[in-house]
């Protein structure tokens, strides 16, 4: 087998591969054997039929096996041998492929550009600012906690302000809603189009047509908005008694008394603000790294991005370059620091994130997104650590 890599520029190359006759025939025979293991051929056990028999009965299947398994495997080996760093799937163009021993093809490769990172000693890294906690923040949180832990009891009459209505879809569930149990609170003030507002006055056992505004992302990250309409059945109506005594709220939440609750809330707000402040410091450091890094972004990579990701977003070239530079600098840091996400870490974070976002079904896309979030956070943590270390050495 002979191959040649022709570089259009630093980010796009064409791999040209031509098999020698005897090598091509060997690969075709191996593919025929793979086919014979998965089909019924009269007079032979699976995988035992002679090549000529398989060739006669399943010629197209053999060529498909070569196309979808042999050729990609060859390309993977070349990529590994040449130490190429791809940023997208390989695009194949078959020149010759037949059972007589002709295999020749081209493969378009999109490559990660070289990134020249700056000296970490040159990157400023400020200490996080001490969070300021206002008394109003604590009071507002206490009010929200009181609503969350408010004792409930079944209500015989129609749902009114502050009541909780539990319902589920009846009949066909409108997309993209889930076939689950929902809870809504009837709002204190009328909110146009709100689900709670539409269910005001219902009793347990009632049915009602409602419309729900939704906003979600598809697999390509495009934002989709719309209105789901359907019929729901009310399973429960409950009235709440929202406590206003802080010691009672404390007991309902597991705290000793009101003072302990206040201290717990203060600590929670402090930790949340400090986490946000640390995130700001890390993101600022990353932005400085991106700004000072050098990355060559030829026309081919701009066209690739516009076609692959940004076609519907109508991004201009300047914005695409900013996004690509940020991506490649991050990947360079990831490679440099050798950051990984272990299985337990991913499982724990996926569950916590699903609970926080109210996700009912954990999909592969959600797990992947969680993995990328952890990877980004850990890389920025490592970046801050390495900047501190570099400054100490200086």
PDB file of N, CA and C in Angstrom, residues 58-91:
ATOM      1  N   UNK A  58     -22.406 -12.746  -2.789  1.00  0.00           N
ATOM      2  CA  UNK A  58     -22.525 -11.480  -2.041  1.00  0.00           C
ATOM      3  C   UNK A  58     -21.455 -10.464  -2.453  1.00  0.00           C
ATOM      4  N   UNK A  59     -21.355 -10.145  -3.738  1.00  0.00           N
ATOM      5  CA  UNK A  59     -20.307  -9.208  -4.180  1.00  0.00           C
ATOM      6  C   UNK A  59     -20.463  -7.810  -3.580  1.00  0.00           C
ATOM      7  N   UNK A  60     -21.700  -7.322  -3.531  1.00  0.00           N
ATOM      8  CA  UNK A  60     -21.924  -5.962  -3.000  1.00  0.00           C
ATOM      9  C   UNK A  60     -21.609  -5.883  -1.511  1.00  0.00           C
ATOM     10  N   UNK A  61     -21.955  -6.948  -0.778  1.00  0.00           N
ATOM     11  CA  UNK A  61     -21.698  -6.967   0.666  1.00  0.00           C
ATOM     12  C   UNK A  61     -20.197  -6.929   0.955  1.00  0.00           C
ATOM     13  N   UNK A  62     -19.406  -7.599   0.124  1.00  0.00           N
ATOM     14  CA  UNK A  62     -17.944  -7.590   0.299  1.00  0.00           C
ATOM     15  C   UNK A  62     -17.402  -6.179   0.106  1.00  0.00           C
ATOM     16  N   UNK A  63     -17.855  -5.515  -0.946  1.00  0.00           N
ATOM     17  CA  UNK A  63     -17.385  -4.151  -1.224  1.00  0.00           C
ATOM     18  C   UNK A  63     -17.807  -3.186  -0.113  1.00  0.00           C
ATOM     19  N   UNK A  64     -19.014  -3.393   0.423  1.00  0.00           N
ATOM     20  CA  UNK A  64     -19.472  -2.552   1.539  1.00  0.00           C
ATOM     21  C   UNK A  64     -18.607  -2.776   2.773  1.00  0.00           C
ATOM     22  N   UNK A  65     -18.210  -4.024   3.001  1.00  0.00           N
ATOM     23  CA  UNK A  65     -17.328  -4.341   4.136  1.00  0.00           C
ATOM     24  C   UNK A  65     -15.983  -3.642   3.984  1.00  0.00           C
ATOM     25  N   UNK A  66     -15.440  -3.665   2.769  1.00  0.00           N
ATOM     26  CA  UNK A  66     -14.170  -2.968   2.506  1.00  0.00           C
ATOM     27  C   UNK A  66     -14.343  -1.469   2.740  1.00  0.00           C
ATOM     28  N   UNK A  67     -15.435  -0.939   2.220  1.00  0.00           N
ATOM     29  CA  UNK A  67     -15.679   0.506   2.289  1.00  0.00           C
ATOM     30  C   UNK A  67     -15.860   0.995   3.721  1.00  0.00           C
ATOM     31  N   UNK A  68     -16.632   0.242   4.519  1.00  0.00           N
ATOM     32  CA  UNK A  68     -17.008   0.740   5.847  1.00  0.00           C
ATOM     33  C   UNK A  68     -16.118   0.239   6.980  1.00  0.00           C
ATOM     34  N   UNK A  69     -15.281  -0.757   6.722  1.00  0.00           N
ATOM     35  CA  UNK A  69     -14.416  -1.274   7.787  1.00  0.00           C
ATOM     36  C   UNK A  69     -12.934  -1.249   7.423  1.00  0.00           C
ATOM     37  N   UNK A  70     -12.584  -1.833   6.275  1.00  0.00           N
ATOM     38  CA  UNK A  70     -11.168  -1.893   5.892  1.00  0.00           C
ATOM     39  C   UNK A  70     -10.577  -0.505   5.680  1.00  0.00           C
ATOM     40  N   UNK A  71     -11.229   0.298   4.857  1.00  0.00           N
ATOM     41  CA  UNK A  71     -10.689   1.627   4.526  1.00  0.00           C
ATOM     42  C   UNK A  71     -10.578   2.525   5.762  1.00  0.00           C
ATOM     43  N   UNK A  72     -11.622   2.643   6.606  1.00  0.00           N
ATOM     44  CA  UNK A  72     -11.467   3.459   7.822  1.00  0.00           C
ATOM     45  C   UNK A  72     -10.353   2.968   8.738  1.00  0.00           C
ATOM     46  N   UNK A  73     -10.176   1.629   8.829  1.00  0.00           N
ATOM     47  CA  UNK A  73      -9.110   1.089   9.677  1.00  0.00           C
ATOM     48  C   UNK A  73      -7.734   1.472   9.138  1.00  0.00           C
ATOM     49  N   UNK A  74      -7.585   1.442   7.832  1.00  0.00           N
ATOM     50  CA  UNK A  74      -6.321   1.854   7.203  1.00  0.00           C
ATOM     51  C   UNK A  74      -6.030   3.316   7.514  1.00  0.00           C
ATOM     52  N   UNK A  75      -7.048   4.151   7.391  1.00  0.00           N
ATOM     53  CA  UNK A  75      -6.875   5.585   7.662  1.00  0.00           C
ATOM     54  C   UNK A  75      -6.507   5.821   9.124  1.00  0.00           C
ATOM     55  N   UNK A  76      -7.150   5.093  10.038  1.00  0.00           N
ATOM     56  CA  UNK A  76      -6.818   5.243  11.465  1.00  0.00           C
ATOM     57  C   UNK A  76      -5.360   4.903  11.735  1.00  0.00           C
ATOM     58  N   UNK A  77      -4.861   3.857  11.088  1.00  0.00           N
ATOM     59  CA  UNK A  77      -3.460   3.456  11.273  1.00  0.00           C
ATOM     60  C   UNK A  77      -2.504   4.523  10.744  1.00  0.00           C
ATOM     61  N   UNK A  78      -2.839   5.108   9.593  1.00  0.00           N
ATOM     62  CA  UNK A  78      -1.983   6.162   9.019  1.00  0.00           C
ATOM     63  C   UNK A  78      -1.988   7.394   9.920  1.00  0.00           C
ATOM     64  N   UNK A  79      -3.164   7.760  10.408  1.00  0.00           N
ATOM     65  CA  UNK A  79      -3.277   8.916  11.307  1.00  0.00           C
ATOM     66  C   UNK A  79      -2.426   8.704  12.556  1.00  0.00           C
ATOM     67  N   UNK A  80      -2.474   7.480  13.087  1.00  0.00           N
ATOM     68  CA  UNK A  80      -1.684   7.155  14.281  1.00  0.00           C
ATOM     69  C   UNK A  80      -0.191   7.201  13.984  1.00  0.00           C
ATOM     70  N   UNK A  81       0.190   6.633  12.847  1.00  0.00           N
ATOM     71  CA  UNK A  81       1.610   6.596  12.470  1.00  0.00           C
ATOM     72  C   UNK A  81       2.161   7.995  12.214  1.00  0.00           C
ATOM     73  N   UNK A  82       1.370   8.831  11.563  1.00  0.00           N
ATOM     74  CA  UNK A  82       1.817  10.185  11.225  1.00  0.00           C
ATOM     75  C   UNK A  82       1.589  11.185  12.368  1.00  0.00           C
ATOM     76  N   UNK A  83       0.946  10.700  13.459  1.00  0.00           N
ATOM     77  CA  UNK A  83       0.665  11.536  14.638  1.00  0.00           C
ATOM     78  C   UNK A  83      -0.134  12.789  14.271  1.00  0.00           C
ATOM     79  N   UNK A  84      -1.167  12.568  13.467  1.00  0.00           N
ATOM     80  CA  UNK A  84      -2.034  13.671  13.059  1.00  0.00           C
ATOM     81  C   UNK A  84      -3.120  13.893  14.111  1.00  0.00           C
ATOM     82  N   UNK A  85      -3.482  15.133  14.343  1.00  0.00           N
ATOM     83  CA  UNK A  85      -4.513  15.473  15.329  1.00  0.00           C
ATOM     84  C   UNK A  85      -5.735  16.011  14.590  1.00  0.00           C
ATOM     85  N   UNK A  86      -6.755  15.171  14.499  1.00  0.00           N
ATOM     86  CA  UNK A  86      -7.957  15.535  13.745  1.00  0.00           C
ATOM     87  C   UNK A  86      -8.964  16.283  14.618  1.00  0.00           C
ATOM     88  N   UNK A  87      -9.747  17.142  13.993  1.00  0.00           N
ATOM     89  CA  UNK A  87     -10.797  17.868  14.704  1.00  0.00           C
ATOM     90  C   UNK A  87     -12.185  17.488  14.197  1.00  0.00           C
ATOM     91  N   UNK A  88     -12.254  16.573  13.243  1.00  0.00           N
ATOM     92  CA  UNK A  88     -13.555  16.187  12.694  1.00  0.00           C
ATOM     93  C   UNK A  88     -13.448  14.804  12.075  1.00  0.00           C
ATOM     94  N   UNK A  89     -14.597  14.232  11.729  1.00  0.00           N
ATOM     95  CA  UNK A  89     -14.613  12.935  11.069  1.00  0.00           C
ATOM     96  C   UNK A  89     -13.959  13.037   9.691  1.00  0.00           C
ATOM     97  N   UNK A  90     -13.381  11.926   9.263  1.00  0.00           N
ATOM     98  CA  UNK A  90     -12.744  11.855   7.944  1.00  0.00           C
ATOM     99  C   UNK A  90     -13.823  11.812   6.860  1.00  0.00           C
ATOM    100  N   UNK A  91     -13.584  12.524   5.765  1.00  0.00           N
ATOM    101  CA  UNK A  91     -14.498  12.502   4.612  1.00  0.00           C
ATOM    102  C   UNK A  91     -13.839  11.682   3.507  1.00  0.00           C
TER     103      UNK A  91
END
